[in-house]
CSV table of C-alpha atoms in Angstrom, one decimal:
chain,number,residue,atom,x,y,z
L,1,MET,CA,-12.5,20.2,4.2
L,2,ALA,CA,-9.5,22.3,3.3
L,3,ILE,CA,-5.9,21.5,4.0
L,4,GLY,CA,-5.0,22.5,7.5
L,5,GLU,CA,-8.5,22.4,9.0
L,6,ALA,CA,-8.1,20.9,12.4
L,7,ARG,CA,-10.1,19.6,15.3
L,8,ILE,CA,-9.2,18.8,18.9
L,9,ARG,CA,-11.5,16.7,21.0
L,10,ILE,CA,-11.2,16.6,24.8
L,11,PRO,CA,-13.7,15.2,27.4
L,12,ASP,CA,-16.7,17.4,28.2
L,13,ARG,CA,-16.2,17.2,31.9
L,14,ILE,CA,-12.8,17.5,33.4
L,15,THR,CA,-11.8,17.6,37.1
L,16,ARG,CA,-8.5,19.0,38.2
L,17,GLY,CA,-5.9,16.3,38.2
L,18,ASP,CA,-7.6,14.1,35.6
L,19,LEU,CA,-5.6,12.2,33.1
L,20,ILE,CA,-7.5,13.2,29.9
L,21,THR,CA,-7.3,11.8,26.4
L,22,VAL,CA,-6.8,14.4,23.6
L,23,ASN,CA,-7.8,13.4,20.1
L,24,ALA,CA,-6.6,15.6,17.2
L,25,ILE,CA,-7.1,15.5,13.5
L,26,VAL,CA,-5.8,17.8,10.7
L,27,MET,CA,-6.7,17.7,7.1
L,28,HIS,CA,-3.7,17.1,5.0
L,29,PRO,CA,-2.9,14.9,1.9
L,30,MET,CA,0.4,13.5,3.4
L,31,ASP,CA,1.7,12.8,-0.1
L,32,THR,CA,4.7,10.4,0.0
L,33,GLY,CA,6.1,11.4,-3.4
L,34,PHE,CA,5.8,7.9,-4.7
L,35,PHE,CA,2.4,8.2,-6.3
L,36,ARG,CA,1.4,9.6,-9.7
L,37,THR,CA,-1.7,11.3,-11.0
L,38,ALA,CA,-4.1,9.5,-13.4
L,39,GLU,CA,-2.2,11.3,-16.2
L,40,GLY,CA,1.1,9.8,-15.0
L,41,LYS,CA,2.5,13.0,-13.5
L,42,PRO,CA,4.5,12.4,-10.2
L,43,ILE,CA,2.9,13.9,-7.1
L,44,PRO,CA,5.7,15.5,-5.1
L,45,ALA,CA,6.1,14.7,-1.4
L,46,PHE,CA,4.0,17.1,0.8
L,47,PHE,CA,3.4,16.2,4.4
L,48,ILE,CA,3.3,17.4,8.0
L,49,ARG,CA,6.7,16.9,9.6
L,50,ASP,CA,6.4,18.7,12.9
L,51,VAL,CA,3.7,18.9,15.5
L,52,VAL,CA,4.1,20.9,18.7
L,53,VAL,CA,1.7,20.6,21.7
L,54,THR,CA,1.6,23.4,24.3
L,55,TYR,CA,-0.5,23.6,27.5
L,56,GLY,CA,-0.7,27.1,29.1
L,57,GLY,CA,2.1,28.2,26.7
L,58,GLU,CA,4.5,25.5,27.8
L,59,GLN,CA,5.6,22.8,25.4
L,60,VAL,CA,4.4,19.4,26.6
L,61,ALA,CA,5.1,17.3,23.6
L,62,ARG,CA,6.5,17.4,20.1
L,63,PHE,CA,6.0,14.9,17.3
L,64,GLU,CA,8.3,14.3,14.3
L,65,TRP,CA,6.3,12.8,11.4
L,66,THR,CA,7.1,11.5,7.9
L,67,SER,CA,4.8,10.9,5.0
L,68,GLY,CA,4.3,7.4,6.5
L,69,VAL,CA,1.5,8.9,8.7
L,70,SER,CA,-1.9,8.4,7.0
L,71,LYS,CA,-3.7,11.1,5.1
L,72,ASP,CA,-5.6,13.5,7.3
L,73,PRO,CA,-3.4,12.5,10.3
L,74,VAL,CA,-5.0,11.6,13.6
L,75,VAL,CA,-3.1,11.4,16.8
L,76,SER,CA,-4.3,10.8,20.4
L,77,PHE,CA,-2.3,11.2,23.6
L,78,THR,CA,-3.0,11.9,27.2
L,79,LEU,CA,-2.6,15.0,29.3
L,80,LYS,CA,-2.5,15.7,33.0
L,81,ALA,CA,-5.1,18.3,33.4
L,82,ASP,CA,-3.6,20.2,36.3
L,83,LYS,CA,-4.5,23.8,35.4
L,84,GLU,CA,-7.1,25.7,33.5
L,85,ALA,CA,-5.3,26.8,30.4
L,86,PRO,CA,-5.5,26.5,26.6
L,87,LEU,CA,-4.1,23.4,24.9
L,88,ALA,CA,-2.7,24.3,21.5
L,89,ILE,CA,-1.5,22.1,18.7
L,90,THR,CA,0.6,23.5,15.8
L,91,TRP,CA,1.2,21.4,12.7
L,92,THR,CA,3.9,22.4,10.2
L,93,ASP,CA,4.2,20.9,6.8
L,94,THR,CA,7.1,20.5,4.3
L,95,LYS,CA,6.0,23.6,2.3
L,96,GLY,CA,6.1,25.8,5.4
L,97,GLY,CA,2.3,25.7,6.0
L,98,VAL,CA,1.5,26.2,9.7
L,99,TYR,CA,-1.9,25.1,11.1
L,100,ARG,CA,-3.1,25.7,14.6
L,101,GLN,CA,-6.0,24.7,16.8
L,102,THR,CA,-6.7,25.2,20.5
L,103,ALA,CA,-9.0,23.7,23.1
L,104,ASP,CA,-9.6,25.3,26.5
L,105,ILE,CA,-9.0,23.0,29.4
L,106,ALA,CA,-11.6,24.1,32.0
L,107,PHE,CA,-12.7,22.3,35.2
L,108,THR,CA,-16.3,21.4,35.9
L,109,ALA,CA,-17.5,22.5,39.4
L,110,ALA,CA,-17.4,19.6,41.8
E,1,MET,CA,26.7,-40.1,-17.1
E,2,THR,CA,25.3,-36.9,-15.5
E,3,SER,CA,22.1,-35.8,-17.2
E,4,ARG,CA,21.7,-32.2,-17.9
E,5,ARG,CA,18.7,-32.0,-15.6
E,6,ALA,CA,20.6,-33.5,-12.6
E,7,PHE,CA,23.5,-31.2,-13.3
E,8,LEU,CA,21.1,-28.2,-13.3
E,9,GLN,CA,19.5,-29.4,-10.1
E,10,ARG,CA,22.8,-29.8,-8.4
E,11,SER,CA,24.2,-26.5,-9.4
E,12,GLY,CA,20.9,-24.9,-8.5
E,13,LEU,CA,21.1,-26.3,-5.0
E,14,ILE,CA,24.7,-25.2,-4.7
E,15,GLY,CA,23.5,-21.7,-5.8
E,16,LEU,CA,20.8,-21.7,-3.2
E,17,GLY,CA,23.3,-22.7,-0.6
E,18,PHE,CA,25.4,-19.7,-1.5
E,19,VAL,CA,22.5,-17.4,-1.3
E,20,ALA,CA,21.4,-18.8,2.1
E,21,ALA,CA,24.9,-18.5,3.5
E,22,ASP,CA,25.1,-15.0,2.2
E,23,ALA,CA,21.7,-14.0,3.8
E,24,LEU,CA,22.8,-15.6,7.1
E,25,ALA,CA,26.1,-13.6,7.0
E,26,THR,CA,24.2,-10.4,6.3
E,27,SER,CA,21.7,-10.9,9.1
E,28,GLU,CA,24.5,-11.8,11.6
E,29,ARG,CA,26.4,-8.7,10.5
E,30,LEU,CA,23.3,-6.5,11.0
E,31,LEU,CA,22.6,-8.0,14.4
E,32,ALA,CA,26.2,-7.3,15.3
E,33,ALA,CA,25.8,-3.7,14.1
E,34,VAL,CA,22.9,-3.3,16.6
E,35,PRO,CA,24.5,-4.6,19.8
E,36,GLY,CA,21.4,-3.9,22.0
E,37,LEU,CA,19.1,-6.4,20.4
E,38,ASP,CA,18.3,-9.8,22.0
E,39,PRO,CA,18.7,-12.9,19.8
E,40,GLY,CA,14.9,-13.6,19.9
E,41,ASP,CA,14.0,-10.1,18.6
E,42,PRO,CA,12.9,-9.5,15.0
E,43,GLU,CA,15.9,-9.6,12.7
E,44,VAL,CA,17.2,-6.3,11.5
E,45,PRO,CA,16.4,-6.5,7.8
E,46,ASN,CA,18.7,-3.9,6.3
E,47,GLU,CA,21.5,-1.4,6.8
E,48,GLU,CA,19.0,1.5,7.1
E,49,VAL,CA,17.1,0.0,10.1
E,50,ALA,CA,20.5,-1.0,11.6
E,51,ARG,CA,21.7,2.6,11.3
E,52,ILE,CA,18.4,4.1,12.7
E,53,LEU,CA,18.6,1.8,15.8
E,54,LYS,CA,22.3,2.6,16.2
E,55,ASP,CA,21.8,6.4,15.9
E,56,LEU,CA,18.9,6.4,18.3
E,57,PHE,CA,20.1,4.0,21.0
E,58,GLY,CA,23.9,3.5,20.5
E,59,ASP,CA,25.1,0.5,22.4
E,60,ARG,CA,22.4,0.5,25.0
E,61,PRO,CA,20.4,-2.7,25.4
E,62,ILE,CA,17.0,-2.7,23.7
E,63,ARG,CA,14.9,-4.9,26.0
E,64,LYS,CA,11.4,-6.1,25.4
E,65,GLY,CA,8.9,-5.0,28.1
E,66,HIS,CA,7.0,-2.1,29.7
E,67,LEU,CA,5.4,-1.4,26.4
E,68,THR,CA,2.6,-2.7,24.2
E,69,LEU,CA,2.3,-2.2,20.5
E,70,ASP,CA,-1.2,-3.0,19.3
E,71,MET,CA,-1.6,-3.4,15.6
E,72,PRO,CA,-3.8,-5.7,13.4
E,73,VAL,CA,-2.3,-9.0,12.4
E,74,VAL,CA,-3.6,-8.5,8.9
E,75,ALA,CA,-3.9,-5.0,7.5
E,76,GLU,CA,-6.3,-5.1,4.5
E,77,ASP,CA,-5.5,-1.5,3.4
E,78,GLY,CA,-1.8,-0.4,3.9
E,79,ARG,CA,-2.9,3.2,3.6
E,80,ILE,CA,-4.6,3.2,7.0
E,81,VAL,CA,-3.2,0.9,9.6
E,82,PRO,CA,-4.1,1.7,13.2
E,83,VAL,CA,-1.4,1.8,15.9
E,84,ILE,CA,-1.8,1.9,19.6
E,85,ILE,CA,1.3,2.3,21.8
E,86,GLU,CA,0.9,2.1,25.6
E,87,SER,CA,3.4,1.8,28.5
E,88,ASP,CA,3.2,1.3,32.2
E,89,LEU,CA,6.4,3.3,32.7
E,90,PRO,CA,6.1,6.3,35.1
E,91,MET,CA,5.7,9.9,33.9
E,92,THR,CA,7.1,11.8,36.8
E,93,PRO,CA,9.6,14.7,36.8
E,94,GLU,CA,12.3,12.2,38.0
E,95,HIS,CA,11.5,9.3,35.8
E,96,TYR,CA,9.7,9.6,32.5
E,97,VAL,CA,9.5,8.5,28.9
E,98,LYS,CA,11.4,11.0,26.8
E,99,ALA,CA,10.5,9.7,23.4
E,100,VAL,CA,8.6,7.0,21.6
E,101,HIS,CA,10.0,5.9,18.2
E,102,LEU,CA,7.9,4.0,15.6
E,103,ILE,CA,9.9,2.1,13.1
E,104,VAL,CA,8.4,0.1,10.2
E,105,ASP,CA,11.2,-2.1,8.9
E,106,HIS,CA,10.2,-2.4,5.2
E,107,ASN,CA,8.7,1.0,4.6
E,108,PRO,CA,10.6,3.4,2.2
E,109,ASP,CA,11.2,5.7,5.3
E,110,PRO,CA,11.4,3.2,8.2
E,111,HIS,CA,11.7,5.7,11.0
E,112,LEU,CA,8.0,6.7,10.6
E,113,ALA,CA,7.5,8.9,13.6
E,114,ALA,CA,9.0,10.1,16.9
E,115,TYR,CA,6.9,11.3,19.8
E,116,HIS,CA,8.8,13.5,22.2
E,117,LEU,CA,7.1,13.6,25.6
E,118,THR,CA,7.3,15.3,28.9
E,119,PRO,CA,5.9,14.4,32.4
E,120,ALA,CA,3.0,16.7,31.7
E,121,ILE,CA,1.6,14.2,29.3
E,122,GLY,CA,1.0,11.9,32.2
E,123,SER,CA,1.2,8.5,30.5
E,124,VAL,CA,2.3,6.8,27.3
E,125,ALA,CA,-0.9,6.1,25.4
E,126,ILE,CA,-0.5,7.1,21.7
E,127,GLN,CA,-2.8,6.3,18.9
E,128,THR,CA,-2.4,7.0,15.2
E,129,ARG,CA,-2.9,5.6,11.8
E,130,ILE,CA,0.0,4.8,9.5
E,131,LYS,CA,0.9,3.7,5.9
E,132,MET,CA,2.6,0.4,5.3
E,133,LYS,CA,4.2,-0.8,2.1
E,134,ARG,CA,4.3,-4.6,2.7
E,135,THR,CA,4.3,-7.3,5.3
E,136,THR,CA,6.9,-6.5,7.9
E,137,TRP,CA,7.8,-6.1,11.5
E,138,VAL,CA,7.0,-2.9,13.3
E,139,ARG,CA,9.0,-1.7,16.2
E,140,ALA,CA,7.9,0.7,19.0
E,141,ILE,CA,10.9,1.7,21.1
E,142,VAL,CA,10.9,4.1,24.0
E,143,ASP,CA,13.8,6.1,25.4
E,144,THR,CA,13.6,7.0,29.1
E,145,SER,CA,15.0,9.9,31.1
E,146,GLY,CA,17.2,7.3,32.9
E,147,GLY,CA,18.6,6.0,29.6
E,148,ASP,CA,16.7,2.7,29.6
E,149,VAL,CA,15.4,1.5,26.3
E,150,TRP,CA,12.2,-0.6,26.1
E,151,ALA,CA,10.7,-2.2,23.0
E,152,ALA,CA,7.6,-3.9,21.7
E,153,TYR,CA,7.2,-5.6,18.3
E,154,ALA,CA,4.3,-6.4,16.0
E,155,HIS,CA,4.3,-8.4,12.8
E,156,VAL,CA,1.7,-7.1,10.4
E,157,ASN,CA,0.6,-8.8,7.1
E,158,VAL,CA,-0.2,-6.1,4.6
E,159,SER,CA,-2.6,-7.0,1.8
E,160,LEU,CA,-2.6,-3.7,-0.2
E,161,ASN,CA,0.5,-1.5,-0.5
E,162,GLY,CA,-0.2,1.9,1.1
E,163,CYS,CA,3.0,3.6,0.1
E,164,GLY,CA,3.0,3.6,-3.7
């Protein structure tokens, strides 16, 4: 997978008011700057440093990361599903790369 | 007559004494630099961690409780160490957890991540995977809307350096 490819996983069935778990992954090398290639060339630091989570356009969380987060970073958190609206996550890396993924929060009929 | 060996042994012991006294003074000084910590909490290992704690929480007490930090006791591969942070603190508009800070004492960049939350998140239940350089204490510390600070600590033995 290419850098910046991202997936968001939410439950299949959601009822209004549920506290759901959101799982997200983005492909990224998360280079610390401390490693070298096999030829001995230093690999410069290159990592995701900012993650913004919006729900229906409103910011609900923001994460500040360093290169200490593992390669192809995963994060999971909860969300109070109180409206039918898109959940969007935007990852920004140290070279200005911006990666975005969305998941639609929709309620199953009771 | 003092043999050379005995002399060396004695001076070696004196040397060790100096080192130990010095280390003790350093840890006392670092603890004093972070006024919020309880005596039973993991020692602050260096100036950088002391500064991070001071910058984030000032003089507010950092108390153990309302938070769990679930990590392996032994991490075989320091490149991928799972972390689960959970809290029973409320997430209402009046009282909520504003931020969760993850600090790995002996990592090159100890303040590894900060998770800024709002009541819409509903609960503190964060999972991720991190890199660890070597065996150390890990601190999860939350800052609440009311200004209270709660912490949980985990000691993780790292077999393979994951930071280069």
